[in-house]
Amino acid sequence: MSQFAAKIHAPDYEPRDRHPAIFRLFDNLKPGEVMELTNDHDPRPLHYQFMMERENQFTWEYLEEGPEIWRVAIGKK
């Protein structure tokens, strides 16, 4: 069984739809659940957006840091 309640591969989405799709997925998590984000670049701007829009509501842990793929576990507090 996967440790992730949901997974999203950001490059599967049009650039304008990526962050909204990721936030929708996050918002549907239950407290304590974790989603996996995979991306083709460091999602640092998304991390900053989470800090602004979901302050104290999430955890962020890099699982893999490039150079070709980045994986991040984003948990809901």
PDB file as gemmi writes it, atoms N, CA and C in Angstrom:
CRYST1    1.000    1.000    1.000  90.00  90.00  90.00 P 1                      
ATOM      1  N   MET A   1       0.842  -1.190   0.000  1.00  0.00           N  
ATOM      2  CA  MET A   1       0.000   0.000   0.000  1.00  0.00           C  
ATOM      3  C   MET A   1       0.884   1.250   0.000  1.00  0.00           C  
ATOM      4  N   SER A   2       0.503   2.240  -0.749  1.00  0.00           N  
ATOM      5  CA  SER A   2       1.277   3.470  -0.870  1.00  0.00           C  
ATOM      6  C   SER A   2       1.165   4.310   0.405  1.00  0.00           C  
ATOM      7  N   GLN A   3       2.234   5.012   0.698  1.00  0.00           N  
ATOM      8  CA  GLN A   3       2.209   5.927   1.842  1.00  0.00           C  
ATOM      9  C   GLN A   3       1.524   7.244   1.492  1.00  0.00           C  
ATOM     10  N   PHE A   4       1.169   7.401   0.206  1.00  0.00           N  
ATOM     11  CA  PHE A   4       0.568   8.644  -0.257  1.00  0.00           C  
ATOM     12  C   PHE A   4      -0.927   8.475  -0.504  1.00  0.00           C  
ATOM     13  N   ALA A   5      -1.697   9.449  -0.020  1.00  0.00           N  
ATOM     14  CA  ALA A   5      -3.139   9.433  -0.253  1.00  0.00           C  
ATOM     15  C   ALA A   5      -3.448   9.842  -1.685  1.00  0.00           C  
ATOM     16  N   ALA A   6      -2.531  10.587  -2.303  1.00  0.00           N  
ATOM     17  CA  ALA A   6      -2.726  11.055  -3.674  1.00  0.00           C  
ATOM     18  C   ALA A   6      -1.365  11.348  -4.286  1.00  0.00           C  
ATOM     19  N   LYS A   7      -1.321  11.301  -5.619  1.00  0.00           N  
ATOM     20  CA  LYS A   7      -0.098  11.629  -6.351  1.00  0.00           C  
ATOM     21  C   LYS A   7      -0.448  12.532  -7.516  1.00  0.00           C  
ATOM     22  N   ILE A   8       0.471  13.439  -7.826  1.00  0.00           N  
ATOM     23  CA  ILE A   8       0.275  14.321  -8.971  1.00  0.00           C  
ATOM     24  C   ILE A   8       1.627  14.545  -9.646  1.00  0.00           C  
ATOM     25  N   HIS A   9       1.618  14.448 -10.960  1.00  0.00           N  
ATOM     26  CA  HIS A   9       2.808  14.699 -11.779  1.00  0.00           C  
ATOM     27  C   HIS A   9       2.563  16.022 -12.493  1.00  0.00           C  
ATOM     28  N   ALA A  10       3.190  17.083 -12.012  1.00  0.00           N  
ATOM     29  CA  ALA A  10       2.898  18.438 -12.493  1.00  0.00           C  
ATOM     30  C   ALA A  10       3.024  18.606 -14.005  1.00  0.00           C  
ATOM     31  N   PRO A  11       4.032  18.011 -14.672  1.00  0.00           N  
ATOM     32  CA  PRO A  11       4.127  18.213 -16.122  1.00  0.00           C  
ATOM     33  C   PRO A  11       2.938  17.669 -16.919  1.00  0.00           C  
ATOM     34  N   ASP A  12       2.072  16.878 -16.306  1.00  0.00           N  
ATOM     35  CA  ASP A  12       0.873  16.396 -16.997  1.00  0.00           C  
ATOM     36  C   ASP A  12      -0.163  17.502 -17.192  1.00  0.00           C  
ATOM     37  N   TYR A  13       0.033  18.634 -16.551  1.00  0.00           N  
ATOM     38  CA  TYR A  13      -0.926  19.744 -16.589  1.00  0.00           C  
ATOM     39  C   TYR A  13      -0.345  20.927 -17.353  1.00  0.00           C  
ATOM     40  N   GLU A  14      -1.206  21.681 -17.992  1.00  0.00           N  
ATOM     41  CA  GLU A  14      -0.786  22.927 -18.619  1.00  0.00           C  
ATOM     42  C   GLU A  14      -0.225  23.836 -17.525  1.00  0.00           C  
ATOM     43  N   PRO A  15       0.795  24.635 -17.851  1.00  0.00           N  
ATOM     44  CA  PRO A  15       1.402  25.490 -16.818  1.00  0.00           C  
ATOM     45  C   PRO A  15       0.396  26.322 -16.016  1.00  0.00           C  
ATOM     46  N   ARG A  16      -0.612  26.884 -16.665  1.00  0.00           N  
ATOM     47  CA  ARG A  16      -1.576  27.727 -15.936  1.00  0.00           C  
ATOM     48  C   ARG A  16      -2.462  26.917 -14.994  1.00  0.00           C  
ATOM     49  N   ASP A  17      -2.553  25.607 -15.228  1.00  0.00           N  
ATOM     50  CA  ASP A  17      -3.429  24.757 -14.418  1.00  0.00           C  
ATOM     51  C   ASP A  17      -2.702  24.004 -13.306  1.00  0.00           C  
ATOM     52  N   ARG A  18      -1.376  24.021 -13.324  1.00  0.00           N  
ATOM     53  CA  ARG A  18      -0.601  23.190 -12.381  1.00  0.00           C  
ATOM     54  C   ARG A  18      -0.863  23.532 -10.925  1.00  0.00           C  
ATOM     55  N   HIS A  19      -0.599  24.770 -10.544  1.00  0.00           N  
ATOM     56  CA  HIS A  19      -0.753  25.126  -9.136  1.00  0.00           C  
ATOM     57  C   HIS A  19      -2.194  24.974  -8.664  1.00  0.00           C  
ATOM     58  N   PRO A  20      -3.201  25.430  -9.434  1.00  0.00           N  
ATOM     59  CA  PRO A  20      -4.581  25.203  -8.984  1.00  0.00           C  
ATOM     60  C   PRO A  20      -4.902  23.717  -8.798  1.00  0.00           C  
ATOM     61  N   ALA A  21      -4.409  22.851  -9.691  1.00  0.00           N  
ATOM     62  CA  ALA A  21      -4.668  21.411  -9.554  1.00  0.00           C  
ATOM     63  C   ALA A  21      -4.001  20.854  -8.302  1.00  0.00           C  
ATOM     64  N   ILE A  22      -2.786  21.298  -8.036  1.00  0.00           N  
ATOM     65  CA  ILE A  22      -2.059  20.825  -6.844  1.00  0.00           C  
ATOM     66  C   ILE A  22      -2.777  21.276  -5.578  1.00  0.00           C  
ATOM     67  N   PHE A  23      -3.223  22.527  -5.537  1.00  0.00           N  
ATOM     68  CA  PHE A  23      -3.938  23.026  -4.361  1.00  0.00           C  
ATOM     69  C   PHE A  23      -5.283  22.320  -4.182  1.00  0.00           C  
ATOM     70  N   ARG A  24      -5.983  22.017  -5.277  1.00  0.00           N  
ATOM     71  CA  ARG A  24      -7.250  21.265  -5.160  1.00  0.00           C  
ATOM     72  C   ARG A  24      -6.987  19.894  -4.544  1.00  0.00           C  
ATOM     73  N   LEU A  25      -5.950  19.235  -5.018  1.00  0.00           N  
ATOM     74  CA  LEU A  25      -5.623  17.913  -4.486  1.00  0.00           C  
ATOM     75  C   LEU A  25      -5.263  18.012  -3.000  1.00  0.00           C  
ATOM     76  N   PHE A  26      -4.451  18.995  -2.659  1.00  0.00           N  
ATOM     77  CA  PHE A  26      -4.077  19.200  -1.258  1.00  0.00           C  
ATOM     78  C   PHE A  26      -5.303  19.475  -0.402  1.00  0.00           C  
ATOM     79  N   ASP A  27      -6.179  20.337  -0.879  1.00  0.00           N  
ATOM     80  CA  ASP A  27      -7.359  20.715  -0.096  1.00  0.00           C  
ATOM     81  C   ASP A  27      -8.291  19.529   0.146  1.00  0.00           C  
ATOM     82  N   ASN A  28      -8.232  18.519  -0.710  1.00  0.00           N  
ATOM     83  CA  ASN A  28      -9.060  17.325  -0.537  1.00  0.00           C  
ATOM     84  C   ASN A  28      -8.442  16.285   0.387  1.00  0.00           C  
ATOM     85  N   LEU A  29      -7.197  16.504   0.805  1.00  0.00           N  
ATOM     86  CA  LEU A  29      -6.579  15.585   1.759  1.00  0.00           C  
ATOM     87  C   LEU A  29      -7.226  15.751   3.127  1.00  0.00           C  
ATOM     88  N   LYS A  30      -7.226  14.663   3.882  1.00  0.00           N  
ATOM     89  CA  LYS A  30      -7.652  14.723   5.277  1.00  0.00           C  
ATOM     90  C   LYS A  30      -6.431  15.044   6.127  1.00  0.00           C  
ATOM     91  N   PRO A  31      -6.625  15.642   7.295  1.00  0.00           N  
ATOM     92  CA  PRO A  31      -5.483  15.900   8.172  1.00  0.00           C  
ATOM     93  C   PRO A  31      -4.681  14.610   8.407  1.00  0.00           C  
ATOM     94  N   GLY A  32      -3.377  14.735   8.286  1.00  0.00           N  
ATOM     95  CA  GLY A  32      -2.494  13.590   8.465  1.00  0.00           C  
ATOM     96  C   GLY A  32      -2.151  12.863   7.170  1.00  0.00           C  
ATOM     97  N   GLU A  33      -2.890  13.135   6.104  1.00  0.00           N  
ATOM     98  CA  GLU A  33      -2.595  12.496   4.829  1.00  0.00           C  
ATOM     99  C   GLU A  33      -1.478  13.252   4.100  1.00  0.00           C  
ATOM    100  N   VAL A  34      -0.820  12.518   3.207  1.00  0.00           N  
ATOM    101  CA  VAL A  34       0.311  13.063   2.463  1.00  0.00           C  
ATOM    102  C   VAL A  34       0.100  12.798   0.977  1.00  0.00           C  
ATOM    103  N   MET A  35       0.424  13.792   0.168  1.00  0.00           N  
ATOM    104  CA  MET A  35       0.394  13.619  -1.283  1.00  0.00           C  
ATOM    105  C   MET A  35       1.819  13.670  -1.818  1.00  0.00           C  
ATOM    106  N   GLU A  36       2.020  13.040  -2.966  1.00  0.00           N  
ATOM    107  CA  GLU A  36       3.328  13.089  -3.610  1.00  0.00           C  
ATOM    108  C   GLU A  36       3.232  13.953  -4.865  1.00  0.00           C  
ATOM    109  N   LEU A  37       4.109  14.931  -4.942  1.00  0.00           N  
ATOM    110  CA  LEU A  37       4.233  15.774  -6.120  1.00  0.00           C  
ATOM    111  C   LEU A  37       5.510  15.381  -6.843  1.00  0.00           C  
ATOM    112  N   THR A  38       5.420  15.137  -8.143  1.00  0.00           N  
ATOM    113  CA  THR A  38       6.617  14.965  -8.954  1.00  0.00           C  
ATOM    114  C   THR A  38       6.639  16.081  -9.985  1.00  0.00           C  
ATOM    115  N   ASN A  39       7.846  16.536 -10.293  1.00  0.00           N  
ATOM    116  CA  ASN A  39       7.997  17.657 -11.213  1.00  0.00           C  
ATOM    117  C   ASN A  39       9.322  17.532 -11.950  1.00  0.00           C  
ATOM    118  N   ASP A  40       9.455  18.274 -13.054  1.00  0.00           N  
ATOM    119  CA  ASP A  40      10.685  18.246 -13.838  1.00  0.00           C  
ATOM    120  C   ASP A  40      11.639  19.386 -13.472  1.00  0.00           C  
ATOM    121  N   HIS A  41      11.290  20.145 -12.453  1.00  0.00           N  
ATOM    122  CA  HIS A  41      12.165  21.202 -11.925  1.00  0.00           C  
ATOM    123  C   HIS A  41      11.828  21.399 -10.442  1.00  0.00           C  
ATOM    124  N   ASP A  42      12.699  22.105  -9.756  1.00  0.00           N  
ATOM    125  CA  ASP A  42      12.485  22.363  -8.333  1.00  0.00           C  
ATOM    126  C   ASP A  42      11.206  23.182  -8.150  1.00  0.00           C  
ATOM    127  N   PRO A  43      10.246  22.659  -7.384  1.00  0.00           N  
ATOM    128  CA  PRO A  43       8.980  23.381  -7.204  1.00  0.00           C  
ATOM    129  C   PRO A  43       9.036  24.447  -6.101  1.00  0.00           C  
ATOM    130  N   ARG A  44      10.164  25.098  -5.974  1.00  0.00           N  
ATOM    131  CA  ARG A  44      10.339  26.114  -4.931  1.00  0.00           C  
ATOM    132  C   ARG A  44       9.280  27.222  -4.989  1.00  0.00           C  
ATOM    133  N   PRO A  45       8.916  27.742  -6.187  1.00  0.00           N  
ATOM    134  CA  PRO A  45       7.852  28.763  -6.212  1.00  0.00           C  
ATOM    135  C   PRO A  45       6.524  28.252  -5.632  1.00  0.00           C  
ATOM    136  N   LEU A  46       6.225  26.978  -5.869  1.00  0.00           N  
ATOM    137  CA  LEU A  46       5.020  26.389  -5.289  1.00  0.00           C  
ATOM    138  C   LEU A  46       5.134  26.345  -3.771  1.00  0.00           C  
ATOM    139  N   HIS A  47       6.318  26.017  -3.264  1.00  0.00           N  
ATOM    140  CA  HIS A  47       6.529  25.990  -1.814  1.00  0.00           C  
ATOM    141  C   HIS A  47       6.257  27.367  -1.218  1.00  0.00           C  
ATOM    142  N   TYR A  48       6.763  28.415  -1.877  1.00  0.00           N  
ATOM    143  CA  TYR A  48       6.500  29.769  -1.395  1.00  0.00           C  
ATOM    144  C   TYR A  48       5.006  30.091  -1.425  1.00  0.00           C  
ATOM    145  N   GLN A  49       4.331  29.627  -2.473  1.00  0.00           N  
ATOM    146  CA  GLN A  49       2.888  29.863  -2.560  1.00  0.00           C  
ATOM    147  C   GLN A  49       2.161  29.143  -1.427  1.00  0.00           C  
ATOM    148  N   PHE A  50       2.572  27.916  -1.126  1.00  0.00           N  
ATOM    149  CA  PHE A  50       1.981  27.201   0.011  1.00  0.00           C  
ATOM    150  C   PHE A  50       2.204  27.985   1.303  1.00  0.00           C  
ATOM    151  N   MET A  51       3.404  28.534   1.495  1.00  0.00           N  
ATOM    152  CA  MET A  51       3.692  29.291   2.722  1.00  0.00           C  
ATOM    153  C   MET A  51       2.788  30.508   2.843  1.00  0.00           C  
ATOM    154  N   MET A  52       2.443  31.114   1.711  1.00  0.00           N  
ATOM    155  CA  MET A  52       1.579  32.294   1.743  1.00  0.00           C  
ATOM    156  C   MET A  52       0.097  31.922   1.886  1.00  0.00           C  
ATOM    157  N   GLU A  53      -0.346  30.907   1.149  1.00  0.00           N  
ATOM    158  CA  GLU A  53      -1.778  30.618   1.067  1.00  0.00           C  
ATOM    159  C   GLU A  53      -2.268  29.536   2.025  1.00  0.00           C  
ATOM    160  N   ARG A  54      -1.352  28.715   2.529  1.00  0.00           N  
ATOM    161  CA  ARG A  54      -1.743  27.632   3.445  1.00  0.00           C  
ATOM    162  C   ARG A  54      -0.806  27.613   4.661  1.00  0.00           C  
ATOM    163  N   GLU A  55      -0.528  28.785   5.170  1.00  0.00           N  
ATOM    164  CA  GLU A  55       0.404  28.924   6.289  1.00  0.00           C  
ATOM    165  C   GLU A  55       0.020  28.007   7.455  1.00  0.00           C  
ATOM    166  N   ASN A  56       0.991  27.282   7.958  1.00  0.00           N  
ATOM    167  CA  ASN A  56       0.828  26.363   9.092  1.00  0.00           C  
ATOM    168  C   ASN A  56      -0.169  25.235   8.842  1.00  0.00           C  
ATOM    169  N   GLN A  57      -0.465  24.937   7.576  1.00  0.00           N  
ATOM    170  CA  GLN A  57      -1.420  23.876   7.261  1.00  0.00           C  
ATOM    171  C   GLN A  57      -0.759  22.682   6.574  1.00  0.00           C  
ATOM    172  N   PHE A  58       0.556  22.765   6.292  1.00  0.00           N  
ATOM    173  CA  PHE A  58       1.179  21.731   5.478  1.00  0.00           C  
ATOM    174  C   PHE A  58       2.590  21.408   5.972  1.00  0.00           C  
ATOM    175  N   THR A  59       3.073  20.254   5.542  1.00  0.00           N  
ATOM    176  CA  THR A  59       4.480  19.900   5.698  1.00  0.00           C  
ATOM    177  C   THR A  59       5.037  19.713   4.293  1.00  0.00           C  
ATOM    178  N   TRP A  60       6.336  19.891   4.143  1.00  0.00           N  
ATOM    179  CA  TRP A  60       6.996  19.833   2.829  1.00  0.00           C  
ATOM    180  C   TRP A  60       8.303  19.085   3.016  1.00  0.00           C  
ATOM    181  N   GLU A  61       8.454  17.968   2.339  1.00  0.00           N  
ATOM    182  CA  GLU A  61       9.682  17.187   2.454  1.00  0.00           C  
ATOM    183  C   GLU A  61      10.139  16.748   1.067  1.00  0.00           C  
ATOM    184  N   TYR A  62      11.336  17.188   0.698  1.00  0.00           N  
ATOM    185  CA  TYR A  62      11.914  16.726  -0.560  1.00  0.00           C  
ATOM    186  C   TYR A  62      12.297  15.260  -0.430  1.00  0.00           C  
ATOM    187  N   LEU A  63      11.856  14.448  -1.378  1.00  0.00           N  
ATOM    188  CA  LEU A  63      12.208  13.033  -1.421  1.00  0.00           C  
ATOM    189  C   LEU A  63      13.282  12.773  -2.470  1.00  0.00           C  
ATOM    190  N   GLU A  64      13.298  13.607  -3.484  1.00  0.00           N  
ATOM    191  CA  GLU A  64      14.283  13.520  -4.561  1.00  0.00           C  
ATOM    192  C   GLU A  64      14.479  14.929  -5.102  1.00  0.00           C  
ATOM    193  N   GLU A  65      15.744  15.315  -5.320  1.00  0.00           N  
ATOM    194  CA  GLU A  65      16.025  16.690  -5.722  1.00  0.00           C  
ATOM    195  C   GLU A  65      16.847  16.747  -7.003  1.00  0.00           C  
ATOM    196  N   GLY A  66      16.245  16.309  -8.100  1.00  0.00           N  
ATOM    197  CA  GLY A  66      16.827  16.445  -9.417  1.00  0.00           C  
ATOM    198  C   GLY A  66      18.031  15.561  -9.672  1.00  0.00           C  
ATOM    199  N   PRO A  67      18.678  15.759 -10.793  1.00  0.00           N  
ATOM    200  CA  PRO A  67      18.505  16.893 -11.691  1.00  0.00           C  
ATOM    201  C   PRO A  67      17.354  16.741 -12.685  1.00  0.00           C  
ATOM    202  N   GLU A  68      16.836  15.527 -12.852  1.00  0.00           N  
ATOM    203  CA  GLU A  68      15.771  15.341 -13.843  1.00  0.00           C  
ATOM    204  C   GLU A  68      14.379  15.294 -13.226  1.00  0.00           C  
ATOM    205  N   ILE A  69      14.286  14.810 -12.018  1.00  0.00           N  
ATOM    206  CA  ILE A  69      12.965  14.696 -11.373  1.00  0.00           C  
ATOM    207  C   ILE A  69      13.082  15.182  -9.927  1.00  0.00           C  
ATOM    208  N   TRP A  70      12.060  15.870  -9.521  1.00  0.00           N  
ATOM    209  CA  TRP A  70      11.933  16.298  -8.124  1.00  0.00           C  
ATOM    210  C   TRP A  70      10.679  15.635  -7.575  1.00  0.00           C  
ATOM    211  N   ARG A  71      10.804  15.080  -6.381  1.00  0.00           N  
ATOM    212  CA  ARG A  71       9.660  14.472  -5.698  1.00  0.00           C  
ATOM    213  C   ARG A  71       9.537  15.131  -4.337  1.00  0.00           C  
ATOM    214  N   VAL A  72       8.310  15.515  -4.002  1.00  0.00           N  
ATOM    215  CA  VAL A  72       8.050  16.193  -2.734  1.00  0.00           C  
ATOM    216  C   VAL A  72       6.847  15.541  -2.067  1.00  0.00           C  
ATOM    217  N   ALA A  73       6.988  15.261  -0.783  1.00  0.00           N  
ATOM    218  CA  ALA A  73       5.854  14.795   0.028  1.00  0.00           C  
ATOM    219  C   ALA A  73       5.255  16.035   0.694  1.00  0.00           C  
ATOM    220  N   ILE A  74       3.988  16.299   0.384  1.00  0.00           N  
ATOM    221  CA  ILE A  74       3.282  17.442   0.955  1.00  0.00           C  
ATOM    222  C   ILE A  74       2.185  16.894   1.854  1.00  0.00           C  
ATOM    223  N   GLY A  75       2.315  17.152   3.145  1.00  0.00           N  
ATOM    224  CA  GLY A  75       1.354  16.622   4.102  1.00  0.00           C  
ATOM    225  C   GLY A  75       0.403  17.701   4.591  1.00  0.00           C  
ATOM    226  N   LYS A  76      -0.792  17.252   4.935  1.00  0.00           N  
ATOM    227  CA  LYS A  76      -1.782  18.182   5.499  1.00  0.00           C  
ATOM    228  C   LYS A  76      -1.802  18.015   7.009  1.00  0.00           C  
ATOM    229  N   LYS A  77      -1.613  19.107   7.704  1.00  0.00           N  
ATOM    230  CA  LYS A  77      -1.613  19.085   9.175  1.00  0.00           C  
ATOM    231  C   LYS A  77      -3.032  18.962   9.707  1.00  0.00           C  
TER     232      LYS A  77                                                      
END                                                                             
